[in-house]
PDB file of C-alpha atoms and ligand atoms in Angstrom:
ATOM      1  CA  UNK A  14      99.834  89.964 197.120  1.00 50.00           C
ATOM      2  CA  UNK A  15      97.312  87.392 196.128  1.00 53.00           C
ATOM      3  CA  UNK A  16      93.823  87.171 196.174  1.00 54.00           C
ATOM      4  CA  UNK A  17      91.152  84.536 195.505  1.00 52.00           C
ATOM      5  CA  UNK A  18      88.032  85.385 193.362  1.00 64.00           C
ATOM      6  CA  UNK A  19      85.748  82.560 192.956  1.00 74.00           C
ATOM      7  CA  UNK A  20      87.598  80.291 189.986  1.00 92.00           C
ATOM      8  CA  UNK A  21      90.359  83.186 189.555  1.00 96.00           C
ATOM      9  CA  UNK A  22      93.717  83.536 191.299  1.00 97.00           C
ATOM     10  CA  UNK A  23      95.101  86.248 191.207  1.00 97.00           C
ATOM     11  CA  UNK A  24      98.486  87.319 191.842  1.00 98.00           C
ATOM     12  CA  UNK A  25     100.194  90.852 191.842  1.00 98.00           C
ATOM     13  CA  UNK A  26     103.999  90.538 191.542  1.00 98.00           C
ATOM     14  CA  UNK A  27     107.104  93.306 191.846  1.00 98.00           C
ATOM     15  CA  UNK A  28     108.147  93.153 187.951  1.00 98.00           C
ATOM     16  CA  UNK A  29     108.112  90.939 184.816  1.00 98.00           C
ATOM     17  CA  UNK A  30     110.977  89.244 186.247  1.00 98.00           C
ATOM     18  CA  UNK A  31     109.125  87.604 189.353  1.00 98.00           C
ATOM     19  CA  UNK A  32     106.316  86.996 187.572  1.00 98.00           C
ATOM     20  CA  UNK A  33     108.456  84.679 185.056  1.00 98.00           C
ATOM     21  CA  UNK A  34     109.478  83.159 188.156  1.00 98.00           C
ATOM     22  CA  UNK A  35     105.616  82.866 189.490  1.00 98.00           C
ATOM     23  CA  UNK A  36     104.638  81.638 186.032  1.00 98.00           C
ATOM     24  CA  UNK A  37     107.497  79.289 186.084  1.00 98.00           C
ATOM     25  CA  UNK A  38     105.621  78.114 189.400  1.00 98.00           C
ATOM     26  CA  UNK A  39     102.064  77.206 187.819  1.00 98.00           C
ATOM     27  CA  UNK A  40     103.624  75.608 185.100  1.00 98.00           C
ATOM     28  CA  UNK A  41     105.994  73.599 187.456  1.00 98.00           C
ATOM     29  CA  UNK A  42     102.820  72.558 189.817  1.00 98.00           C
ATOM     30  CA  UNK A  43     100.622  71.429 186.309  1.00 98.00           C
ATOM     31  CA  UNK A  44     103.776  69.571 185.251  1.00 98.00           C
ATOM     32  CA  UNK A  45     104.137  67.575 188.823  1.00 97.00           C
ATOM     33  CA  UNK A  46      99.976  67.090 188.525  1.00 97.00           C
ATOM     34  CA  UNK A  47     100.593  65.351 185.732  1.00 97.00           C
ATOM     35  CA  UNK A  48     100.249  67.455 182.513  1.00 98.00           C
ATOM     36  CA  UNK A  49     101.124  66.332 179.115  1.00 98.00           C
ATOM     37  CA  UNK A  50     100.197  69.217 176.562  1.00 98.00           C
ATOM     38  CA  UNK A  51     101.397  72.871 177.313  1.00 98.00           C
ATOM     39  CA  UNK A  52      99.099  75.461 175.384  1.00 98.00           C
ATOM     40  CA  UNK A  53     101.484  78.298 174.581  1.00 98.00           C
ATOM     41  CA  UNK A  54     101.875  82.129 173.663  1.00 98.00           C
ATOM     42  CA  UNK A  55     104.144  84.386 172.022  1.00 97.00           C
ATOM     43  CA  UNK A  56     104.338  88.210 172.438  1.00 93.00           C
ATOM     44  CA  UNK A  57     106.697  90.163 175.727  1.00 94.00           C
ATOM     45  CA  UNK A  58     104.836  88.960 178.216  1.00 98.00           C
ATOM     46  CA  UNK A  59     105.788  84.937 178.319  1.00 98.00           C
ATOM     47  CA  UNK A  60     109.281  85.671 177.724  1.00 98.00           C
ATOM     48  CA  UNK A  61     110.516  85.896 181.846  1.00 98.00           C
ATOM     49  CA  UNK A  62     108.451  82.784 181.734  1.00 98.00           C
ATOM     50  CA  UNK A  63     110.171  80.988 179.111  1.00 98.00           C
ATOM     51  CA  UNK A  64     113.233  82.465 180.635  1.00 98.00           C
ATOM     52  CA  UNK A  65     112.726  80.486 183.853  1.00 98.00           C
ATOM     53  CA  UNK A  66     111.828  77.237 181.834  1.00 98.00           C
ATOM     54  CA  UNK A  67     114.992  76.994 180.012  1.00 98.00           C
ATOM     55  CA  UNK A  68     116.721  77.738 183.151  1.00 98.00           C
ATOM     56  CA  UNK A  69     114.895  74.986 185.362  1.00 98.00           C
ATOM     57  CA  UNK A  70     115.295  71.200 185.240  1.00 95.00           C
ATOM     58  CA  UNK A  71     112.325  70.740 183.793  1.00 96.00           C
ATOM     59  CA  UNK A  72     112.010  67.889 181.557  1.00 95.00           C
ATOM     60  CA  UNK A  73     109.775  68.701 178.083  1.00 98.00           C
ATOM     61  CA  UNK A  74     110.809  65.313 176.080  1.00 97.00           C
ATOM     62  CA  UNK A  75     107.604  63.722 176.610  1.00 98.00           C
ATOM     63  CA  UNK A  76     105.435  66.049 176.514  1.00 98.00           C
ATOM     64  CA  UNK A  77     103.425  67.954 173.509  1.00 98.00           C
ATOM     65  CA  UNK A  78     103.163  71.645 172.636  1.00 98.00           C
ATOM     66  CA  UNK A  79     100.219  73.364 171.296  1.00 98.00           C
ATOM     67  CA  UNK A  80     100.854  77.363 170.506  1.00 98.00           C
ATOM     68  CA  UNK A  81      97.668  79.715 170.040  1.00 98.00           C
ATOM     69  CA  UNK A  82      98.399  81.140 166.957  1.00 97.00           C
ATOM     70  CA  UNK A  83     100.654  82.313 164.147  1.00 97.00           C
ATOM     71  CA  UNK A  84     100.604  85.190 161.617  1.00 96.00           C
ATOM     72  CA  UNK A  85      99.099  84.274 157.861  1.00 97.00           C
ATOM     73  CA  UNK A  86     101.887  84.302 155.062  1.00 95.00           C
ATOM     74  CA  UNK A  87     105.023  84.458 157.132  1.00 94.00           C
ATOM     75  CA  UNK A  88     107.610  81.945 156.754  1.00 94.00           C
ATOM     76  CA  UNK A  89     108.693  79.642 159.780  1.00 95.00           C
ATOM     77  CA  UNK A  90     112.002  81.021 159.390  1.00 95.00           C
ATOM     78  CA  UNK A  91     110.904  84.761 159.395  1.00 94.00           C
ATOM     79  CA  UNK A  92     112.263  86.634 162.335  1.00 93.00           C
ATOM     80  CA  UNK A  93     108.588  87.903 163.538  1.00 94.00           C
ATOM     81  CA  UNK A  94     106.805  84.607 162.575  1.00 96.00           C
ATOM     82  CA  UNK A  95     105.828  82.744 165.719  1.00 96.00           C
ATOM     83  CA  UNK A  96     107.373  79.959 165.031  1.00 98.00           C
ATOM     84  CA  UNK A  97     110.834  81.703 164.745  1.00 97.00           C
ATOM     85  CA  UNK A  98     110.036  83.211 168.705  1.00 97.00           C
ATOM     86  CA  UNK A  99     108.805  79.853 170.085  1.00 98.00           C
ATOM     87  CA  UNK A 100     112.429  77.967 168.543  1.00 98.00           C
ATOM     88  CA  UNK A 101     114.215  81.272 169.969  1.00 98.00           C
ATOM     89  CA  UNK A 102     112.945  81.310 173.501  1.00 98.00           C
ATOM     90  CA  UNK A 103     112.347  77.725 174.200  1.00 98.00           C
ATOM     91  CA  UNK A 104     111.945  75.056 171.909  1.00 98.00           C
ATOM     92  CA  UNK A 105     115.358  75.304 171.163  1.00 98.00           C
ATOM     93  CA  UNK A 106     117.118  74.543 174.243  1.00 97.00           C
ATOM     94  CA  UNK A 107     114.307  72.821 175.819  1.00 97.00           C
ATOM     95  CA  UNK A 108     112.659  70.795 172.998  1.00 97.00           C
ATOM     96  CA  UNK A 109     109.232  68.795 173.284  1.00 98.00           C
ATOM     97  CA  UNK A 110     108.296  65.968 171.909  1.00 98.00           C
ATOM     98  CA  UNK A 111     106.013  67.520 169.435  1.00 98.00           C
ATOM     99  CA  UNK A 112     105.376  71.169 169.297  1.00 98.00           C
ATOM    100  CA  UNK A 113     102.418  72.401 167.406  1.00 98.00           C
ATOM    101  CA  UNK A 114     102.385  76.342 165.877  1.00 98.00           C
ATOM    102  CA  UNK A 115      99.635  76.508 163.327  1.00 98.00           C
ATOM    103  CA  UNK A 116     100.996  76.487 159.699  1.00 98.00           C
ATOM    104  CA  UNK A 117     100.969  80.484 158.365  1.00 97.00           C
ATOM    105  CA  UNK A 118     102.272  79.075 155.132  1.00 97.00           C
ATOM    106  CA  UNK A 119      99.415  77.265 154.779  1.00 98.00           C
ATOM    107  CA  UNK A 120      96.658  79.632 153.019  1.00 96.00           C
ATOM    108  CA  UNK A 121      94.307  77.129 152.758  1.00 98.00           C
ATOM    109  CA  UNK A 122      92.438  78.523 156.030  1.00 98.00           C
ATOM    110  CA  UNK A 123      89.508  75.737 156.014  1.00 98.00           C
ATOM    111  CA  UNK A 124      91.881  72.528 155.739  1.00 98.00           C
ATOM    112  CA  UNK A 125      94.718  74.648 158.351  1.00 98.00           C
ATOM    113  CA  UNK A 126      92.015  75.384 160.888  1.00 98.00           C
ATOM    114  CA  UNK A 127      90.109  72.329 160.696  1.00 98.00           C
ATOM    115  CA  UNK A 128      93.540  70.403 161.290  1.00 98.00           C
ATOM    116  CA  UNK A 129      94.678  72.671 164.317  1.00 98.00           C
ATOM    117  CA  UNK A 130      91.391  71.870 165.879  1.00 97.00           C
ATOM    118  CA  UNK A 131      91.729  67.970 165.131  1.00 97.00           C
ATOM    119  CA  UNK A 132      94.835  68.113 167.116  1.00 98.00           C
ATOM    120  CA  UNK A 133      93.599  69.903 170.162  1.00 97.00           C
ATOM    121  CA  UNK A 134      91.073  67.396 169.993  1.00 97.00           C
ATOM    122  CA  UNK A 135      93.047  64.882 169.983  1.00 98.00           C
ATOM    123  CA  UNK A 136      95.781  66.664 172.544  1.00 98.00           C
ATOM    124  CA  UNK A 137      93.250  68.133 175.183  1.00 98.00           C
ATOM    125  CA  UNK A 138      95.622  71.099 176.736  1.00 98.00           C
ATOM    126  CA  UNK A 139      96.370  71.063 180.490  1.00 98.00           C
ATOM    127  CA  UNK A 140      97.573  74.324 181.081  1.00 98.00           C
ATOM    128  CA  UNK A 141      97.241  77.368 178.628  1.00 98.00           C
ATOM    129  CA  UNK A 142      99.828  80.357 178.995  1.00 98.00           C
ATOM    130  CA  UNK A 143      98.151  83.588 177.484  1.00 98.00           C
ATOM    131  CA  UNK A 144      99.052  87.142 177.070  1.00 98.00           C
ATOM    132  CA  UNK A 145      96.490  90.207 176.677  1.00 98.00           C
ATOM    133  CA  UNK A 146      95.961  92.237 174.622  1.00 93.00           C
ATOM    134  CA  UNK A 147      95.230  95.965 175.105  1.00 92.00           C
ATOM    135  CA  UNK A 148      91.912  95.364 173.489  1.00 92.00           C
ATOM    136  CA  UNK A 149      91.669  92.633 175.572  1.00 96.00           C
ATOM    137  CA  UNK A 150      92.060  90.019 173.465  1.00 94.00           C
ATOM    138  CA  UNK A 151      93.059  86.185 173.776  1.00 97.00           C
ATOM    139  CA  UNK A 152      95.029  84.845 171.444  1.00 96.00           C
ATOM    140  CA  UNK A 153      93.981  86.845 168.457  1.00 94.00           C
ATOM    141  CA  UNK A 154      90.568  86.768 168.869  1.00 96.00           C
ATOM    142  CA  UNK A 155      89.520  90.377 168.655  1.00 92.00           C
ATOM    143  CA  UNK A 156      86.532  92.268 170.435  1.00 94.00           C
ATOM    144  CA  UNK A 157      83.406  90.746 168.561  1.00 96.00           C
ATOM    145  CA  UNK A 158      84.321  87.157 168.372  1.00 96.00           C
ATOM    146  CA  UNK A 159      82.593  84.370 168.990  1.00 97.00           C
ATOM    147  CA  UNK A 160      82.727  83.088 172.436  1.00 97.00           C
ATOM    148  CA  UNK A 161      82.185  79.211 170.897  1.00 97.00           C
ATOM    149  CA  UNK A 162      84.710  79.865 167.999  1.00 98.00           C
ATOM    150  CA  UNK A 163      86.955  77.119 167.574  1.00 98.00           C
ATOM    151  CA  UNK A 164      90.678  77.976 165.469  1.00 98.00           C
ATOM    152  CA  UNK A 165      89.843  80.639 162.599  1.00 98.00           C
ATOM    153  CA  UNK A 166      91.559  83.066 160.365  1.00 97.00           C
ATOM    154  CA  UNK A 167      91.026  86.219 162.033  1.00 95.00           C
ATOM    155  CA  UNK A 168      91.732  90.067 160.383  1.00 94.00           C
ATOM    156  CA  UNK A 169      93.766  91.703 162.949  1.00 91.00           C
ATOM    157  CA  UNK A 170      92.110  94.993 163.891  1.00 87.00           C
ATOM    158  CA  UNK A 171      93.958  98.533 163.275  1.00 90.00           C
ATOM    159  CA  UNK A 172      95.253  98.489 167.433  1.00 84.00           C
ATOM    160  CA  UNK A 173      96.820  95.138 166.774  1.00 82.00           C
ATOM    161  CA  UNK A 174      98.394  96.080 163.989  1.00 90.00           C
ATOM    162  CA  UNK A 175      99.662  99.460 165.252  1.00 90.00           C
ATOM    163  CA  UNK A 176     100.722  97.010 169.226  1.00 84.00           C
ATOM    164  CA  UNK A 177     102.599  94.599 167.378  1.00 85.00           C
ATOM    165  CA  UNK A 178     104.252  97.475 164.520  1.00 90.00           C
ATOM    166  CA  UNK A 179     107.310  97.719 167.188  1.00 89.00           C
ATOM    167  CA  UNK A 180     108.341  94.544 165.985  1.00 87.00           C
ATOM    168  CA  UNK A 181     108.692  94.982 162.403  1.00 90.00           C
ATOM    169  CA  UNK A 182     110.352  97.386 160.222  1.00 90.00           C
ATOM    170  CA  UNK A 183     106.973  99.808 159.977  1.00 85.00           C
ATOM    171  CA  UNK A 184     103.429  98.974 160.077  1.00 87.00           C
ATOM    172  CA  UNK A 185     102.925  98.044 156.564  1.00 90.00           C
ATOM    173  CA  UNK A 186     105.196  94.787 157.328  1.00 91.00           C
ATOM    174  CA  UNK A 187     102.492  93.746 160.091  1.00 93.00           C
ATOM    175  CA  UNK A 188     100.967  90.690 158.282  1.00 95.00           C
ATOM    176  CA  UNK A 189      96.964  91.821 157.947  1.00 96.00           C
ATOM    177  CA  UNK A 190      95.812  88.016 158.448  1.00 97.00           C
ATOM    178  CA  UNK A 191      96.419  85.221 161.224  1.00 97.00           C
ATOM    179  CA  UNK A 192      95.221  81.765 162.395  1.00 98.00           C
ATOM    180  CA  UNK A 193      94.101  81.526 165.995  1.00 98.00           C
ATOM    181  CA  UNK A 194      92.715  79.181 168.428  1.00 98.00           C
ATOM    182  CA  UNK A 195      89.293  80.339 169.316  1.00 98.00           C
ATOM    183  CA  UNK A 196      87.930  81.539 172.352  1.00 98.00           C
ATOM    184  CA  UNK A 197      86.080  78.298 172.664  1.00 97.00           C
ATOM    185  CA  UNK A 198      89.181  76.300 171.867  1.00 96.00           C
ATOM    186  CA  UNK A 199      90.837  78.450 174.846  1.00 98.00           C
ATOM    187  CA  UNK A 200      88.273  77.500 177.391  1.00 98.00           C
ATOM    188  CA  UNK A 201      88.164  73.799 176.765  1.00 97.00           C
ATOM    189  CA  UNK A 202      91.779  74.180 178.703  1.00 98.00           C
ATOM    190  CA  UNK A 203      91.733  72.092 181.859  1.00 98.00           C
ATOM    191  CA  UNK A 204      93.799  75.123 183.514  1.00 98.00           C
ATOM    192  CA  UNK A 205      94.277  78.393 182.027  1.00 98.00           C
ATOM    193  CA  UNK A 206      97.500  81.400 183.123  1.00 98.00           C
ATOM    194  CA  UNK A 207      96.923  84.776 181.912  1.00 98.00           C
ATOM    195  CA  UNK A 208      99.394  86.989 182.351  1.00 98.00           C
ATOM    196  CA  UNK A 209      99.785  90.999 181.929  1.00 98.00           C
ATOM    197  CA  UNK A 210     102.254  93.930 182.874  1.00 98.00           C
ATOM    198  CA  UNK A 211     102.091  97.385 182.089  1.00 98.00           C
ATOM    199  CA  UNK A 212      99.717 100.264 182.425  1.00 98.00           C
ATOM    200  CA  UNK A 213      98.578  99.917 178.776  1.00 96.00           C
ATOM    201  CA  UNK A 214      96.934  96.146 179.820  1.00 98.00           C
ATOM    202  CA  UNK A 215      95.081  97.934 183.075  1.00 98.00           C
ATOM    203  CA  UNK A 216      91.729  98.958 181.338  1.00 98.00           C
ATOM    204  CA  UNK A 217      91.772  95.289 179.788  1.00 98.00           C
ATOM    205  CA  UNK A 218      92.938  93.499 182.797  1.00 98.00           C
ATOM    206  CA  UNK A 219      90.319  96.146 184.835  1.00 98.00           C
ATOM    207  CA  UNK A 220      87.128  94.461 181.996  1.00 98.00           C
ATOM    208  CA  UNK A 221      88.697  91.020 181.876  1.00 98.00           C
ATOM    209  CA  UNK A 222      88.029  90.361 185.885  1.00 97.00           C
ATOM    210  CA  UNK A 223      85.594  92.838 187.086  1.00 96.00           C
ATOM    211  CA  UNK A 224      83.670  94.152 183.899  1.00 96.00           C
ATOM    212  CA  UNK A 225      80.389  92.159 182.258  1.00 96.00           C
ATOM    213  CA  UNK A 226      81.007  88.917 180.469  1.00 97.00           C
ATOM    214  CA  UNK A 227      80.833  90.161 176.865  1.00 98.00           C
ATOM    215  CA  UNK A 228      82.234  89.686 173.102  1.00 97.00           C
ATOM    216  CA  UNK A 229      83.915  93.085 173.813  1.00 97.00           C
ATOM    217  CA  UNK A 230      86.230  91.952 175.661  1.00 98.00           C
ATOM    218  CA  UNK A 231      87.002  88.621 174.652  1.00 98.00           C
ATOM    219  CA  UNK A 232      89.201  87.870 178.037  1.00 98.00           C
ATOM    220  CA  UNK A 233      86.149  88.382 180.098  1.00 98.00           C
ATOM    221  CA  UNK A 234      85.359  84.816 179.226  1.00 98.00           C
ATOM    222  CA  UNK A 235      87.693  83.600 181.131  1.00 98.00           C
ATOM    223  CA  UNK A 236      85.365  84.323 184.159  1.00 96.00           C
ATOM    224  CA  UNK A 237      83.454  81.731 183.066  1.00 95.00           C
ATOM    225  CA  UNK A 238      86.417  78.830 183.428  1.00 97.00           C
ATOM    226  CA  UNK A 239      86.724  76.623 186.362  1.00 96.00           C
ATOM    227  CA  UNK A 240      90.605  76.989 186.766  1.00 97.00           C
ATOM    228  CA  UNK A 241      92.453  80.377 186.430  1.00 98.00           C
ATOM    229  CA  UNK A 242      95.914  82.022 187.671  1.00 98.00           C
ATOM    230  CA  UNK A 243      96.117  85.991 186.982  1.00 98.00           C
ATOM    231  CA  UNK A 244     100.219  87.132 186.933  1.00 98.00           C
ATOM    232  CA  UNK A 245      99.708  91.056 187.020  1.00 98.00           C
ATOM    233  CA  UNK A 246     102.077  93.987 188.246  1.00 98.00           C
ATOM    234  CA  UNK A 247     101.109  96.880 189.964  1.00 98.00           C
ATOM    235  CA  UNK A 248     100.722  98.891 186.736  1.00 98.00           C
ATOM    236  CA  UNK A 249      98.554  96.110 185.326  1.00 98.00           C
ATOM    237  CA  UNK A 250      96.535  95.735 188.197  1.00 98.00           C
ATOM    238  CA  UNK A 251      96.173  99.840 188.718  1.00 98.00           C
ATOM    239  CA  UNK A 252      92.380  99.952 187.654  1.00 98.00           C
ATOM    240  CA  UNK A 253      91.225  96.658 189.800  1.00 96.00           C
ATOM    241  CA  UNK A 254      89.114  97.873 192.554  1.00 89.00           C
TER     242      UNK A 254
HETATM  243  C1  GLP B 315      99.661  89.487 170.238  1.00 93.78           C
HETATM  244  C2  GLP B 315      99.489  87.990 170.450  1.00 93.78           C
HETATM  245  C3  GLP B 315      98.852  87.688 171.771  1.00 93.78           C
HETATM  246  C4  GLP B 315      99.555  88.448 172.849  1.00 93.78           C
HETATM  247  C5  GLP B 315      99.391  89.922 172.636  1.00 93.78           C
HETATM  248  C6  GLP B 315     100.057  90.759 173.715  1.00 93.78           C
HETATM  249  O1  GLP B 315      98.580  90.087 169.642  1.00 93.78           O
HETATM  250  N1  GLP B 315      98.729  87.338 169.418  1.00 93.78           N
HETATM  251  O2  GLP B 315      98.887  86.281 171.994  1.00 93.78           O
HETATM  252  O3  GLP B 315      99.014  88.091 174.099  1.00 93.78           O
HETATM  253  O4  GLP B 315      99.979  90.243 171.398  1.00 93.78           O
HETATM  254  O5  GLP B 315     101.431  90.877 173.437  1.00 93.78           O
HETATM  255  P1  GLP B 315     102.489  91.400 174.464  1.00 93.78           P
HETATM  256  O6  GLP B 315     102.703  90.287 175.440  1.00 93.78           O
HETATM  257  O7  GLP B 315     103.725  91.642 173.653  1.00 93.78           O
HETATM  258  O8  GLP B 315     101.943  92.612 175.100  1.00 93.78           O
END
């Protein structure tokens, strides 16, 4: 099914798998448009995606990589660092020409998040992949942020913590701190895909498209950008009217 509201697209897909092949689509359509800088996201969600990259023909060599965001204090190399997923699922067997993650290591937060924005600055992003979370967030910009915040060290809230715990060994491992674009940062994308599956993303899929514009929900800004594609399953799409 797919349906056309104002500047979103939105399209409801069988399971994860065909949406990694309808992601796989938008990201194959920017690429033949022309695109040269991928934003991109970590998390379940992009991995059918990423899945059907590494698959395809596609050709990455040229082109430059900017990811949203990375967890403060871990190590490139650690298993649950961002980094570490983004080598794992595509970078390695489809490599860029220069792939961006912001630097966790880093704990200077002023100079790392005054860099990261030089860079998109200087590498406007064509198409942004992003993921939801069940708070509705972007990236990790959590209910309450700034709708003009460019990349920040954010304190991930409590639900965060406890929605990405199922990665690591127990909660307590869940780094407390990471660097994210901001919500402003997001929207200066010429062409944004969101992407969500699962009854747990409904309420915040349900506020991102049909609820007020508000720092609540920090995905409700999209509403606001010229150019987005919505990849939802049923589940996901349960409390659309
Ligand atoms: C994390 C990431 C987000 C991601 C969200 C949802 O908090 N920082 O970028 O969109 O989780 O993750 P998942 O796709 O695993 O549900």
């Amino acid at each position: 099914m797919q349906e056309v509201m104002k500047n979103i697209h939105v399209q409801i897909v069988r399971d994860q798998t065909a949406g990694g092949l309808a992601g796989f689509q938008v990201f194959q359509n920017a690429l033949n448009k022309g695109a040269q800088v991928l934003g991109l996201a970590t998390g379940s969600t992009p991995v059918t995606i990423y899945d059907e990259l590494t698959a395809s023909d596609l050709d990455f060599s040229n082109l430059t990589s900017i990811n949203l965001d990375e967890y403060v204090g871990l190590k490139p190399t650690h298993p649950q660092s961002y980094h570490y997923f983004m080598q794992e699922h595509l970078f390695d067997q489809k490599p860029f020409a220069h792939s961006f993650v912001p630097d966790g290591m880093n704990l200077n937060a002023d100079e790392e998040t005054k860099l990261y924005d030089a860079l998109i600055n200087a590498n406007p992003i064509d198409l942004q992949l992003l993921g939801l979370g069940q708070n509705g967030h972007i990236g990790f910009n959590e209910p309450g942020t700034d709708p003009a915040s460019t990349t920040h060290k954010v304190a991930l809230t409590a639900s965060t913590i406890a929605a990405n715990a199922r990665f690591f060994d127990n909660a307590d491992e869940v780094p407390r701190y990471a660097y994210s674009m901001g919500i402003g940062s997001i929207l200066k994308a010429k062409q944004i895909l969101i992407v969500a599956y699962g009854e747990a993303k409904a309420n915040a899929v349900a506020a991102m498209l049909q609820g007020p514009v508000t720092p609540d929900v920090p995905a409700s800004y999209l509403q606001r950008h010229p150019n987005v594609t919505v990849i939802l399953d049923q589940a996901a799409a349960s409390k659309l009217n």
